[in-house]
Amino acid sequence: MSIFLTVLDYLGAVMLLIGTAFLLIGSIGVLTLKDLYSRMHAAAKPQWLSVFLIALGTALMMRTWQWAAAALLIVILQTVSAPIGSHLMARAAYRNGEYDPDSLVADALDPEPEQEHFES
């Protein structure tokens, strides 16, 4: 049984390291990308995966139902709140005009859409 617990500890440590690596990659993306929408993408996408991996690694290393329940609650709250926060930031940036209109392929929120986007 001791070998099984050791394997769980190593697996949990690997999950923690991979999760922190994704956080680091997302942070570098937020600092280096040039426009708002790219930075938001770099902040939101790796964030969920890193939170999931860190919660899973912690639950594997602690091995109690309380830690597993807390990890599950953290992942559920992150799954619900991250897209909502990103959407609100994108809407606020669009309404304030803090984006590059030339970087958009199609502007679905434009009240007067150009015809060339809808022609085949």
PDB file of C-alpha atoms in Angstrom:
ATOM      1  CA  MET A   1       0.000   0.000   0.000  1.00  0.00           C
ATOM      2  CA  SER A   2       2.934   2.343   0.591  1.00  0.00           C
ATOM      3  CA  ILE A   3       3.969   2.195  -3.085  1.00  0.00           C
ATOM      4  CA  PHE A   4       0.461   3.241  -4.139  1.00  0.00           C
ATOM      5  CA  LEU A   5       0.565   6.263  -1.811  1.00  0.00           C
ATOM      6  CA  THR A   6       3.998   7.205  -3.100  1.00  0.00           C
ATOM      7  CA  VAL A   7       2.720   7.038  -6.681  1.00  0.00           C
ATOM      8  CA  LEU A   8      -0.204   9.292  -5.718  1.00  0.00           C
ATOM      9  CA  ASP A   9       2.223  11.786  -4.158  1.00  0.00           C
ATOM     10  CA  TYR A  10       4.390  11.871  -7.271  1.00  0.00           C
ATOM     11  CA  LEU A  11       1.351  12.139  -9.548  1.00  0.00           C
ATOM     12  CA  GLY A  12       0.014  15.009  -7.435  1.00  0.00           C
ATOM     13  CA  ALA A  13       3.374  16.774  -7.562  1.00  0.00           C
ATOM     14  CA  VAL A  14       3.477  16.406 -11.354  1.00  0.00           C
ATOM     15  CA  MET A  15      -0.045  17.870 -11.598  1.00  0.00           C
ATOM     16  CA  LEU A  16       1.023  20.822  -9.435  1.00  0.00           C
ATOM     17  CA  LEU A  17       4.098  21.459 -11.592  1.00  0.00           C
ATOM     18  CA  ILE A  18       2.157  21.257 -14.852  1.00  0.00           C
ATOM     19  CA  GLY A  19      -0.527  23.560 -13.424  1.00  0.00           C
ATOM     20  CA  THR A  20       2.009  26.158 -12.378  1.00  0.00           C
ATOM     21  CA  ALA A  21       3.690  25.904 -15.788  1.00  0.00           C
ATOM     22  CA  PHE A  22       0.371  26.730 -17.466  1.00  0.00           C
ATOM     23  CA  LEU A  23      -0.062  29.685 -15.105  1.00  0.00           C
ATOM     24  CA  LEU A  24       3.394  30.924 -16.047  1.00  0.00           C
ATOM     25  CA  ILE A  25       2.683  30.543 -19.774  1.00  0.00           C
ATOM     26  CA  GLY A  26      -0.612  32.417 -19.406  1.00  0.00           C
ATOM     27  CA  SER A  27       1.090  35.208 -17.455  1.00  0.00           C
ATOM     28  CA  ILE A  28       3.765  35.586 -20.104  1.00  0.00           C
ATOM     29  CA  GLY A  29       1.026  35.721 -22.746  1.00  0.00           C
ATOM     30  CA  VAL A  30      -0.803  38.480 -20.880  1.00  0.00           C
ATOM     31  CA  LEU A  31       2.391  40.525 -20.699  1.00  0.00           C
ATOM     32  CA  THR A  32       3.575  40.025 -24.279  1.00  0.00           C
ATOM     33  CA  LEU A  33       0.448  39.965 -26.462  1.00  0.00           C
ATOM     34  CA  LYS A  34      -0.478  43.268 -28.041  1.00  0.00           C
ATOM     35  CA  ASP A  35      -4.259  43.632 -28.182  1.00  0.00           C
ATOM     36  CA  LEU A  36      -6.932  43.284 -25.529  1.00  0.00           C
ATOM     37  CA  TYR A  37      -8.708  40.245 -26.939  1.00  0.00           C
ATOM     38  CA  SER A  38      -5.482  38.254 -27.275  1.00  0.00           C
ATOM     39  CA  ARG A  39      -4.508  39.109 -23.707  1.00  0.00           C
ATOM     40  CA  MET A  40      -7.944  38.063 -22.464  1.00  0.00           C
ATOM     41  CA  HIS A  41      -7.608  34.762 -24.295  1.00  0.00           C
ATOM     42  CA  ALA A  42      -4.176  34.183 -22.757  1.00  0.00           C
ATOM     43  CA  ALA A  43      -5.571  34.955 -19.313  1.00  0.00           C
ATOM     44  CA  ALA A  44      -8.715  32.823 -19.502  1.00  0.00           C
ATOM     45  CA  LYS A  45      -7.795  29.641 -21.368  1.00  0.00           C
ATOM     46  CA  PRO A  46      -4.725  28.415 -19.468  1.00  0.00           C
ATOM     47  CA  GLN A  47      -6.210  29.670 -16.206  1.00  0.00           C
ATOM     48  CA  TRP A  48      -8.965  27.067 -16.077  1.00  0.00           C
ATOM     49  CA  LEU A  49      -6.639  24.199 -16.955  1.00  0.00           C
ATOM     50  CA  SER A  50      -4.064  25.295 -14.401  1.00  0.00           C
ATOM     51  CA  VAL A  51      -6.673  25.652 -11.643  1.00  0.00           C
ATOM     52  CA  PHE A  52      -8.024  22.197 -12.518  1.00  0.00           C
ATOM     53  CA  LEU A  53      -4.555  20.611 -12.451  1.00  0.00           C
ATOM     54  CA  ILE A  54      -3.554  22.325  -9.203  1.00  0.00           C
ATOM     55  CA  ALA A  55      -6.828  21.299  -7.526  1.00  0.00           C
ATOM     56  CA  LEU A  56      -6.419  17.723  -8.777  1.00  0.00           C
ATOM     57  CA  GLY A  57      -2.803  17.586  -7.607  1.00  0.00           C
ATOM     58  CA  THR A  58      -3.752  18.913  -4.186  1.00  0.00           C
ATOM     59  CA  ALA A  59      -6.588  16.410  -3.839  1.00  0.00           C
ATOM     60  CA  LEU A  60      -4.272  13.556  -4.845  1.00  0.00           C
ATOM     61  CA  MET A  61      -1.620  14.568  -2.344  1.00  0.00           C
ATOM     62  CA  MET A  62      -3.954  15.219   0.590  1.00  0.00           C
ATOM     63  CA  ARG A  63      -6.195  12.189  -0.024  1.00  0.00           C
ATOM     64  CA  THR A  64      -9.185  13.229   2.103  1.00  0.00           C
ATOM     65  CA  TRP A  65     -12.779  13.784   1.090  1.00  0.00           C
ATOM     66  CA  GLN A  66     -12.658  17.336   2.440  1.00  0.00           C
ATOM     67  CA  TRP A  67      -9.810  18.282   0.090  1.00  0.00           C
ATOM     68  CA  ALA A  68     -11.501  16.530  -2.822  1.00  0.00           C
ATOM     69  CA  ALA A  69     -14.758  18.401  -2.141  1.00  0.00           C
ATOM     70  CA  ALA A  70     -12.907  21.711  -1.858  1.00  0.00           C
ATOM     71  CA  ALA A  71     -11.042  21.021  -5.122  1.00  0.00           C
ATOM     72  CA  LEU A  72     -14.307  20.172  -6.879  1.00  0.00           C
ATOM     73  CA  LEU A  73     -15.939  23.344  -5.575  1.00  0.00           C
ATOM     74  CA  ILE A  74     -12.987  25.445  -6.740  1.00  0.00           C
ATOM     75  CA  VAL A  75     -13.127  23.938 -10.238  1.00  0.00           C
ATOM     76  CA  ILE A  76     -16.904  24.442 -10.481  1.00  0.00           C
ATOM     77  CA  LEU A  77     -16.691  28.076  -9.374  1.00  0.00           C
ATOM     78  CA  GLN A  78     -13.814  28.726 -11.771  1.00  0.00           C
ATOM     79  CA  THR A  79     -15.758  27.111 -14.614  1.00  0.00           C
ATOM     80  CA  VAL A  80     -18.727  29.380 -13.942  1.00  0.00           C
ATOM     81  CA  SER A  81     -16.929  32.648 -13.200  1.00  0.00           C
ATOM     82  CA  ALA A  82     -14.091  32.765 -15.769  1.00  0.00           C
ATOM     83  CA  PRO A  83     -16.255  32.992 -18.926  1.00  0.00           C
ATOM     84  CA  ILE A  84     -18.550  35.542 -17.321  1.00  0.00           C
ATOM     85  CA  GLY A  85     -15.642  37.768 -16.305  1.00  0.00           C
ATOM     86  CA  SER A  86     -14.033  37.535 -19.740  1.00  0.00           C
ATOM     87  CA  HIS A  87     -17.316  38.353 -21.447  1.00  0.00           C
ATOM     88  CA  LEU A  88     -17.891  41.399 -19.250  1.00  0.00           C
ATOM     89  CA  MET A  89     -14.366  42.686 -19.888  1.00  0.00           C
ATOM     90  CA  ALA A  90     -14.762  42.220 -23.643  1.00  0.00           C
ATOM     91  CA  ARG A  91     -18.101  44.042 -23.685  1.00  0.00           C
ATOM     92  CA  ALA A  92     -16.713  46.928 -21.639  1.00  0.00           C
ATOM     93  CA  ALA A  93     -13.692  47.242 -23.942  1.00  0.00           C
ATOM     94  CA  TYR A  94     -15.927  47.180 -27.013  1.00  0.00           C
ATOM     95  CA  ARG A  95     -18.287  49.806 -25.647  1.00  0.00           C
ATOM     96  CA  ASN A  96     -15.401  52.087 -24.636  1.00  0.00           C
ATOM     97  CA  GLY A  97     -13.750  51.675 -28.031  1.00  0.00           C
ATOM     98  CA  GLU A  98     -10.565  50.206 -26.594  1.00  0.00           C
ATOM     99  CA  TYR A  99      -9.981  47.721 -29.395  1.00  0.00           C
ATOM    100  CA  ASP A 100      -8.534  47.698 -32.890  1.00  0.00           C
ATOM    101  CA  PRO A 101     -11.428  47.469 -35.374  1.00  0.00           C
ATOM    102  CA  ASP A 102      -9.079  46.271 -38.117  1.00  0.00           C
ATOM    103  CA  SER A 103      -8.201  43.169 -36.097  1.00  0.00           C
ATOM    104  CA  LEU A 104     -11.823  41.942 -36.150  1.00  0.00           C
ATOM    105  CA  VAL A 105     -12.904  39.598 -38.922  1.00  0.00           C
ATOM    106  CA  ALA A 106     -16.589  40.400 -38.444  1.00  0.00           C
ATOM    107  CA  ASP A 107     -18.181  42.824 -36.002  1.00  0.00           C
ATOM    108  CA  ALA A 108     -21.393  41.185 -34.815  1.00  0.00           C
ATOM    109  CA  LEU A 109     -22.213  44.114 -32.522  1.00  0.00           C
ATOM    110  CA  ASP A 110     -21.978  46.803 -35.219  1.00  0.00           C
ATOM    111  CA  PRO A 111     -25.408  48.455 -35.674  1.00  0.00           C
ATOM    112  CA  GLU A 112     -24.631  49.104 -39.366  1.00  0.00           C
ATOM    113  CA  PRO A 113     -22.861  45.969 -40.636  1.00  0.00           C
ATOM    114  CA  GLU A 114     -20.968  46.080 -43.879  1.00  0.00           C
ATOM    115  CA  GLN A 115     -22.447  43.971 -46.668  1.00  0.00           C
ATOM    116  CA  GLU A 116     -19.159  42.356 -47.636  1.00  0.00           C
ATOM    117  CA  HIS A 117     -19.154  40.237 -44.449  1.00  0.00           C
ATOM    118  CA  PHE A 118     -22.464  38.631 -45.336  1.00  0.00           C
ATOM    119  CA  GLU A 119     -21.945  37.963 -49.026  1.00  0.00           C
ATOM    120  CA  SER A 120     -20.793  34.556 -50.170  1.00  0.00           C
TER     121      SER A 120
END
